[in-house]
mmCIF file of C-alpha atoms in Angstrom:
data_model
loop_
_atom_site.group_PDB
_atom_site.id
_atom_site.type_symbol
_atom_site.label_atom_id
_atom_site.label_comp_id
_atom_site.label_asym_id
_atom_site.label_seq_id
_atom_site.Cartn_x
_atom_site.Cartn_y
_atom_site.Cartn_z
ATOM 1 C CA MET A 1218 -49.395 26.811 67.861
ATOM 2 C CA THR A 1219 -47.484 24.319 69.966
ATOM 3 C CA THR A 1220 -45.933 21.104 68.770
ATOM 4 C CA SER A 1221 -44.619 17.938 70.346
ATOM 5 C CA THR A 1222 -42.127 17.304 67.597
ATOM 6 C CA ASP A 1223 -38.496 16.335 68.032
ATOM 7 C CA VAL A 1224 -36.712 18.388 65.356
ATOM 8 C CA ALA A 1225 -38.239 21.519 63.820
ATOM 9 C CA LEU A 1226 -36.822 23.331 60.806
ATOM 10 C CA VAL A 1227 -37.847 26.983 60.447
ATOM 11 C CA LEU A 1228 -37.141 28.659 57.105
ATOM 12 C CA GLY A 1229 -37.476 32.434 56.938
ATOM 13 C CA PRO A 1230 -38.317 35.021 54.262
ATOM 14 C CA GLY A 1231 -35.949 36.555 51.724
ATOM 15 C CA GLY A 1232 -37.540 37.161 48.308
ATOM 16 C CA PRO A 1233 -36.477 35.340 45.140
ATOM 17 C CA ILE A 1234 -32.792 35.762 46.005
ATOM 18 C CA GLY A 1235 -33.293 34.295 49.469
ATOM 19 C CA THR A 1236 -35.193 31.413 47.881
ATOM 20 C CA ALA A 1237 -32.240 30.662 45.619
ATOM 21 C CA TRP A 1238 -29.866 30.634 48.589
ATOM 22 C CA LEU A 1239 -32.120 28.307 50.585
ATOM 23 C CA LEU A 1240 -32.432 25.878 47.664
ATOM 24 C CA GLY A 1241 -28.678 25.840 47.104
ATOM 25 C CA LEU A 1242 -27.985 25.382 50.806
ATOM 26 C CA GLY A 1243 -30.532 22.583 51.021
ATOM 27 C CA ASN A 1244 -29.037 20.848 48.014
ATOM 28 C CA GLY A 1245 -25.521 21.090 49.409
ATOM 29 C CA LEU A 1246 -26.653 19.631 52.716
ATOM 30 C CA ARG A 1247 -28.588 16.848 51.002
ATOM 31 C CA ARG A 1248 -25.577 15.902 48.877
ATOM 32 C CA ALA A 1249 -23.517 15.630 52.078
ATOM 33 C CA GLY A 1250 -26.082 13.371 53.748
ATOM 34 C CA ALA A 1251 -27.873 15.990 55.864
ATOM 35 C CA ASP A 1252 -31.258 16.168 54.134
ATOM 36 C CA LEU A 1253 -33.351 18.917 55.741
ATOM 37 C CA ALA A 1254 -36.490 16.947 54.854
ATOM 38 C CA ARG A 1255 -35.634 14.650 57.767
ATOM 39 C CA ALA A 1256 -36.907 17.293 60.184
ATOM 40 C CA ASP A 1257 -40.127 16.267 61.925
ATOM 41 C CA LEU A 1258 -41.675 19.690 61.287
ATOM 42 C CA ILE A 1259 -40.976 22.315 58.630
ATOM 43 C CA VAL A 1260 -42.221 25.874 59.119
ATOM 44 C CA GLY A 1261 -41.908 28.005 55.978
ATOM 45 C CA THR A 1262 -42.520 31.703 55.468
ATOM 46 C CA SER A 1263 -42.303 33.395 52.060
ATOM 47 C CA ALA A 1264 -38.968 32.230 50.571
ATOM 48 C CA GLY A 1265 -38.948 29.608 53.326
ATOM 49 C CA ALA A 1266 -42.371 28.318 52.290
ATOM 50 C CA ILE A 1267 -41.148 27.820 48.728
ATOM 51 C CA ALA A 1268 -37.941 26.067 49.748
ATOM 52 C CA GLY A 1269 -39.678 24.090 52.494
ATOM 53 C CA ALA A 1270 -42.178 22.637 50.030
ATOM 54 C CA ALA A 1271 -39.355 21.683 47.651
ATOM 55 C CA PHE A 1272 -37.387 20.019 50.460
ATOM 56 C CA ALA A 1273 -40.412 18.155 51.812
ATOM 57 C CA HIS A 1274 -41.254 16.818 48.344
ATOM 58 C CA GLY A 1275 -37.722 15.580 47.736
ATOM 59 C CA ARG A 1276 -37.503 17.848 44.701
ATOM 60 C CA ASP A 1277 -34.455 17.385 42.472
ATOM 61 C CA LEU A 1278 -32.751 20.582 43.594
ATOM 62 C CA ASP A 1279 -30.251 20.492 40.756
ATOM 63 C CA GLU A 1280 -33.177 21.318 38.469
ATOM 64 C CA VAL A 1281 -33.880 24.622 40.231
ATOM 65 C CA ALA A 1282 -30.298 25.907 40.084
ATOM 66 C CA GLU A 1283 -31.206 27.926 36.986
ATOM 67 C CA VAL A 1284 -34.396 29.925 36.781
ATOM 68 C CA PRO A 1285 -34.997 31.977 33.624
ATOM 69 C CA PRO A 1286 -35.157 35.646 34.669
ATOM 70 C CA GLY A 1287 -38.199 36.339 32.525
ATOM 71 C CA GLU A 1288 -39.860 39.713 32.429
ATOM 72 C CA ARG A 1289 -39.936 41.323 35.842
ATOM 73 C CA VAL A 1290 -43.300 42.823 36.743
ATOM 74 C CA GLY A 1291 -43.686 44.947 39.816
ATOM 75 C CA ASP A 1292 -43.230 48.219 41.650
ATOM 76 C CA PRO A 1293 -39.878 48.579 43.487
ATOM 77 C CA THR A 1294 -41.208 51.578 45.414
ATOM 78 C CA ALA A 1295 -43.824 49.476 47.198
ATOM 79 C CA MET A 1296 -41.680 47.942 49.949
ATOM 80 C CA PRO A 1297 -40.290 51.251 51.301
ATOM 81 C CA ARG A 1298 -43.906 52.409 51.569
ATOM 82 C CA VAL A 1299 -44.789 49.169 53.359
ATOM 83 C CA PHE A 1300 -42.132 49.772 56.003
ATOM 84 C CA GLU A 1301 -43.369 53.323 56.504
ATOM 85 C CA ILE A 1302 -46.790 51.898 57.296
ATOM 86 C CA LEU A 1303 -45.493 49.158 59.590
ATOM 87 C CA ASN A 1304 -43.118 51.481 61.471
ATOM 88 C CA ALA A 1305 -45.605 54.301 62.048
ATOM 89 C CA PRO A 1306 -45.537 55.219 65.775
ATOM 90 C CA GLY A 1307 -48.520 54.010 67.768
ATOM 91 C CA ALA A 1308 -50.119 52.175 64.856
ATOM 92 C CA ASP A 1309 -52.450 49.263 65.538
ATOM 93 C CA PRO A 1310 -50.753 46.135 64.100
ATOM 94 C CA ARG A 1311 -53.902 44.751 62.485
ATOM 95 C CA GLU A 1312 -54.831 48.077 60.944
ATOM 96 C CA SER A 1313 -51.268 48.448 59.649
ATOM 97 C CA LEU A 1314 -51.491 45.061 57.938
ATOM 98 C CA ARG A 1315 -54.809 46.031 56.364
ATOM 99 C CA LYS A 1316 -53.148 49.197 55.023
ATOM 100 C CA VAL A 1317 -50.272 47.115 53.633
ATOM 101 C CA ALA A 1318 -52.811 44.866 51.926
ATOM 102 C CA ALA A 1319 -54.590 47.880 50.437
ATOM 103 C CA LEU A 1320 -51.279 49.096 49.046
ATOM 104 C CA ALA A 1321 -50.574 45.619 47.644
ATOM 105 C CA ARG A 1322 -53.853 45.751 45.730
ATOM 106 C CA GLU A 1323 -53.040 49.154 44.212
ATOM 107 C CA VAL A 1324 -49.488 48.737 42.944
ATOM 108 C CA VAL A 1325 -48.292 46.953 39.817
ATOM 109 C CA ALA A 1326 -47.308 43.349 40.572
ATOM 110 C CA MET A 1327 -47.232 39.839 39.151
ATOM 111 C CA PRO A 1328 -50.649 38.177 38.720
ATOM 112 C CA PRO A 1329 -51.218 35.466 41.362
ATOM 113 C CA GLU A 1330 -51.917 32.820 38.712
ATOM 114 C CA ARG A 1331 -48.490 33.271 37.166
ATOM 115 C CA HIS A 1332 -46.861 33.109 40.569
ATOM 116 C CA MET A 1333 -48.729 29.912 41.444
ATOM 117 C CA ARG A 1334 -47.442 28.217 38.288
ATOM 118 C CA SER A 1335 -43.917 29.080 39.349
ATOM 119 C CA MET A 1336 -44.585 27.721 42.847
ATOM 120 C CA GLU A 1337 -45.773 24.391 41.481
ATOM 121 C CA TRP A 1338 -42.665 24.111 39.304
ATOM 122 C CA ILE A 1339 -40.284 24.785 42.182
ATOM 123 C CA ALA A 1340 -42.087 22.430 44.577
ATOM 124 C CA GLY A 1341 -42.272 19.751 41.905
ATOM 125 C CA SER A 1342 -45.904 19.008 42.717
ATOM 126 C CA ALA A 1343 -49.295 20.622 43.260
ATOM 127 C CA GLU A 1344 -50.005 18.246 46.142
ATOM 128 C CA TRP A 1345 -49.040 18.642 49.785
ATOM 129 C CA PRO A 1346 -46.158 16.391 50.869
ATOM 130 C CA ASP A 1347 -46.563 13.707 53.499
ATOM 131 C CA ALA A 1348 -44.127 15.568 55.732
ATOM 132 C CA ARG A 1349 -45.502 17.953 58.354
ATOM 133 C CA LEU A 1350 -45.299 21.352 56.639
ATOM 134 C CA LEU A 1351 -46.700 24.653 57.934
ATOM 135 C CA ILE A 1352 -46.923 27.617 55.561
ATOM 136 C CA THR A 1353 -47.698 31.108 56.814
ATOM 137 C CA ALA A 1354 -49.606 33.989 55.223
ATOM 138 C CA VAL A 1355 -51.577 37.064 56.320
ATOM 139 C CA ASP A 1356 -55.318 37.526 55.796
ATOM 140 C CA ALA A 1357 -55.466 40.825 53.894
ATOM 141 C CA ASP A 1358 -58.868 41.943 55.206
ATOM 142 C CA ALA A 1359 -58.529 40.788 58.802
ATOM 143 C CA GLY A 1360 -54.896 41.863 59.139
ATOM 144 C CA GLU A 1361 -54.185 38.588 60.916
ATOM 145 C CA PRO A 1362 -51.679 35.773 60.364
ATOM 146 C CA VAL A 1363 -52.865 32.405 59.082
ATOM 147 C CA VAL A 1364 -51.171 29.026 58.874
ATOM 148 C CA TRP A 1365 -51.812 26.609 56.022
ATOM 149 C CA THR A 1366 -51.356 22.841 56.395
ATOM 150 C CA ARG A 1367 -52.305 19.847 54.276
ATOM 151 C CA ASP A 1368 -55.584 19.759 56.253
ATOM 152 C CA SER A 1369 -56.536 23.340 55.305
ATOM 153 C CA GLY A 1370 -58.006 22.304 51.966
ATOM 154 C CA VAL A 1371 -55.817 24.848 50.142
ATOM 155 C CA PRO A 1372 -53.790 23.738 47.092
ATOM 156 C CA LEU A 1373 -50.078 23.755 47.842
ATOM 157 C CA PRO A 1374 -49.139 26.245 45.067
ATOM 158 C CA ALA A 1375 -51.790 28.673 46.351
ATOM 159 C CA ALA A 1376 -50.490 28.387 49.908
ATOM 160 C CA MET A 1377 -46.906 28.958 48.731
ATOM 161 C CA ALA A 1378 -47.966 31.888 46.540
ATOM 162 C CA SER A 1379 -49.903 33.569 49.357
ATOM 163 C CA SER A 1380 -46.957 33.184 51.705
ATOM 164 C CA SER A 1381 -44.659 34.966 49.243
ATOM 165 C CA ALA A 1382 -47.068 37.623 47.923
ATOM 166 C CA ALA A 1383 -45.125 40.747 48.839
ATOM 167 C CA PRO A 1384 -46.548 44.133 47.778
ATOM 168 C CA GLY A 1385 -45.068 45.285 44.499
ATOM 169 C CA ALA A 1386 -43.969 41.736 43.662
ATOM 170 C CA VAL A 1387 -47.165 39.643 43.632
ATOM 171 C CA HIS A 1388 -50.768 40.787 43.910
ATOM 172 C CA PRO A 1389 -52.706 39.429 46.918
ATOM 173 C CA VAL A 1390 -53.619 35.794 46.371
ATOM 174 C CA GLY A 1391 -57.277 34.826 46.462
ATOM 175 C CA ILE A 1392 -58.163 31.671 48.378
ATOM 176 C CA GLY A 1393 -61.707 30.719 49.310
ATOM 177 C CA GLY A 1394 -63.118 34.159 48.642
ATOM 178 C CA ARG A 1395 -60.498 36.001 50.709
ATOM 179 C CA GLU A 1396 -57.126 37.511 49.830
ATOM 180 C CA TYR A 1397 -53.738 36.880 51.417
ATOM 181 C CA ILE A 1398 -50.330 38.540 51.474
ATOM 182 C CA ASP A 1399 -46.782 37.612 52.477
ATOM 183 C CA GLY A 1400 -46.518 35.643 55.707
ATOM 184 C CA ALA A 1401 -43.427 37.559 56.826
ATOM 185 C CA PHE A 1402 -45.626 40.519 57.770
ATOM 186 C CA GLY A 1403 -47.386 38.346 60.322
ATOM 187 C CA GLY A 1404 -44.285 37.448 62.314
ATOM 188 C CA GLY A 1405 -40.979 37.423 60.455
ATOM 189 C CA SER A 1406 -39.740 33.842 60.333
ATOM 190 C CA ASN A 1407 -42.623 32.777 62.607
ATOM 191 C CA VAL A 1408 -40.358 30.828 64.937
ATOM 192 C CA HIS A 1409 -43.175 30.627 67.488
ATOM 193 C CA LEU A 1410 -44.844 27.956 65.344
ATOM 194 C CA ALA A 1411 -42.059 25.559 66.360
ATOM 195 C CA GLU A 1412 -42.736 26.057 70.060
ATOM 196 C CA GLY A 1413 -42.326 22.804 71.939
ATOM 197 C CA ALA A 1414 -39.792 21.304 69.558
ATOM 198 C CA GLY A 1415 -36.965 19.418 71.210
ATOM 199 C CA THR A 1416 -34.480 20.763 68.653
ATOM 200 C CA LEU A 1417 -34.806 23.863 66.480
ATOM 201 C CA ILE A 1418 -32.858 24.616 63.298
ATOM 202 C CA LEU A 1419 -33.466 28.178 62.099
ATOM 203 C CA ILE A 1420 -32.339 29.187 58.601
ATOM 204 C CA GLU A 1421 -32.909 32.825 57.681
ATOM 205 C CA PRO A 1422 -32.023 34.270 54.264
ATOM 206 C CA MET A 1423 -32.242 37.734 55.819
ATOM 207 C CA GLY A 1424 -30.579 36.770 59.077
ATOM 208 C CA HIS A 1425 -27.637 39.076 58.373
ATOM 209 C CA LEU A 1426 -30.108 41.978 58.585
ATOM 210 C CA MET A 1427 -31.727 40.741 61.783
ATOM 211 C CA PRO A 1428 -29.082 40.389 64.484
ATOM 212 C CA GLY A 1429 -30.310 39.637 67.938
ATOM 213 C CA PRO A 1430 -32.391 36.854 69.526
ATOM 214 C CA ASP A 1431 -32.182 33.534 67.733
ATOM 215 C CA GLY A 1432 -35.635 32.399 68.785
ATOM 216 C CA GLY A 1433 -34.144 29.731 71.018
ATOM 217 C CA ALA A 1434 -32.632 27.929 68.046
ATOM 218 C CA ASP A 1435 -30.076 25.199 68.607
ATOM 219 C CA LEU A 1436 -28.569 26.226 65.269
ATOM 220 C CA ARG A 1437 -29.139 29.453 63.339
ATOM 221 C CA ILE A 1438 -27.822 29.739 59.794
ATOM 222 C CA HIS A 1439 -27.774 32.944 57.763
ATOM 223 C CA PRO A 1440 -25.889 34.267 54.726
ATOM 224 C CA ASP A 1441 -22.189 34.900 55.203
ATOM 225 C CA ALA A 1442 -20.300 37.881 53.775
ATOM 226 C CA ALA A 1443 -19.669 36.288 50.382
ATOM 227 C CA THR A 1444 -23.328 35.370 50.009
ATOM 228 C CA VAL A 1445 -24.456 38.858 50.991
ATOM 229 C CA GLU A 1446 -22.190 40.275 48.291
ATOM 230 C CA ALA A 1447 -23.719 37.895 45.748
ATOM 231 C CA TYR A 1448 -27.217 38.966 46.856
ATOM 232 C CA GLY A 1449 -26.661 42.490 45.587
ATOM 233 C CA PRO A 1450 -28.967 45.352 46.588
ATOM 234 C CA ASP A 1451 -32.231 43.869 45.286
ATOM 235 C CA LEU A 1452 -33.723 40.666 46.707
ATOM 236 C CA GLY A 1453 -36.004 40.504 43.676
ATOM 237 C CA ASP A 1454 -33.215 40.434 41.087
ATOM 238 C CA ARG A 1455 -33.693 37.001 39.545
ATOM 239 C CA THR A 1456 -30.662 37.482 37.280
ATOM 240 C CA ARG A 1457 -28.578 36.704 40.388
ATOM 241 C CA TRP A 1458 -30.434 33.458 41.122
ATOM 242 C CA ASN A 1459 -27.747 31.011 39.959
ATOM 243 C CA ALA A 1460 -24.873 32.917 41.576
ATOM 244 C CA VAL A 1461 -26.689 33.015 44.918
ATOM 245 C CA TYR A 1462 -27.740 29.362 44.591
ATOM 246 C CA LYS A 1463 -24.056 28.471 44.229
ATOM 247 C CA GLU A 1464 -23.253 30.435 47.386
ATOM 248 C CA GLY A 1465 -25.802 28.307 49.201
ATOM 249 C CA LEU A 1466 -24.077 25.169 47.944
ATOM 250 C CA ARG A 1467 -20.750 26.554 49.183
ATOM 251 C CA GLN A 1468 -22.070 27.523 52.614
ATOM 252 C CA ALA A 1469 -23.546 24.066 53.128
ATOM 253 C CA ALA A 1470 -20.061 22.590 53.488
ATOM 254 C CA GLY A 1471 -19.398 24.792 56.499
ATOM 255 C CA VAL A 1472 -22.521 23.797 58.444
ATOM 256 C CA VAL A 1473 -23.128 20.182 57.400
ATOM 257 C CA GLU A 1474 -21.582 18.675 60.538
ATOM 258 C CA GLN A 1475 -23.702 20.875 62.804
ATOM 259 C CA VAL A 1476 -26.885 20.122 60.864
ATOM 260 C CA SER A 1477 -26.166 16.386 60.726
ATOM 261 C CA ALA A 1478 -25.722 16.281 64.488
ATOM 262 C CA LEU A 1479 -29.221 17.683 65.008
ATOM 263 C CA LEU A 1480 -31.254 15.832 62.384
ATOM 264 C CA PRO A 1481 -32.907 12.487 63.217
#
């Protein structure tokens, strides 16, 4: 998908902990006058889809600094099995994604309906924002990436939930008679969806684990050492939400001048 936009903001995956960091970072930038919602295009994948919807809606980000841990439902052994499937030598990418989806159906995970309620609360609305927002997911049966927009006819919480439905965390999300899983499996942060942008800001909660090409970004932001320490070993550990959110607030001060210089 090409765009003719001026400034694109791409927000990558990172589980609940990465979501907390993105929300804290976004709040810190907004407080300093560099509101990420000013981007002409927002591309969100998984954690990035959740934060992107909140930013685009102008959500009061102070209200999402604390998220009750609640009862964790899921299978922590699922993701290592996912990576075994995806990294199998000579595997067909589409067939691998179908196998990941089959695994996601089998393992214990949060019901999609519960996850969608959480998505609506974080976004602050069940409606799509006026801003141009792209949310990624993967069609479980076809093994192919999809992109949701306000013109897709998909409720925003369902789009957000499908984008962040990782195996062992959330069961595949049903939309229109089909099922969908986490958009990260279809292309990481999906930077290609911002092709054609005059300026690209790339924010990746897992960027510290993915050194290398920056996707042509004019600015790439990822967790620093202190944030990584706050993350802990489990990106699904919601008990760390507030601590990681605060690290996002702190990191915002170090990048606000760079972000401000790029936003319209």
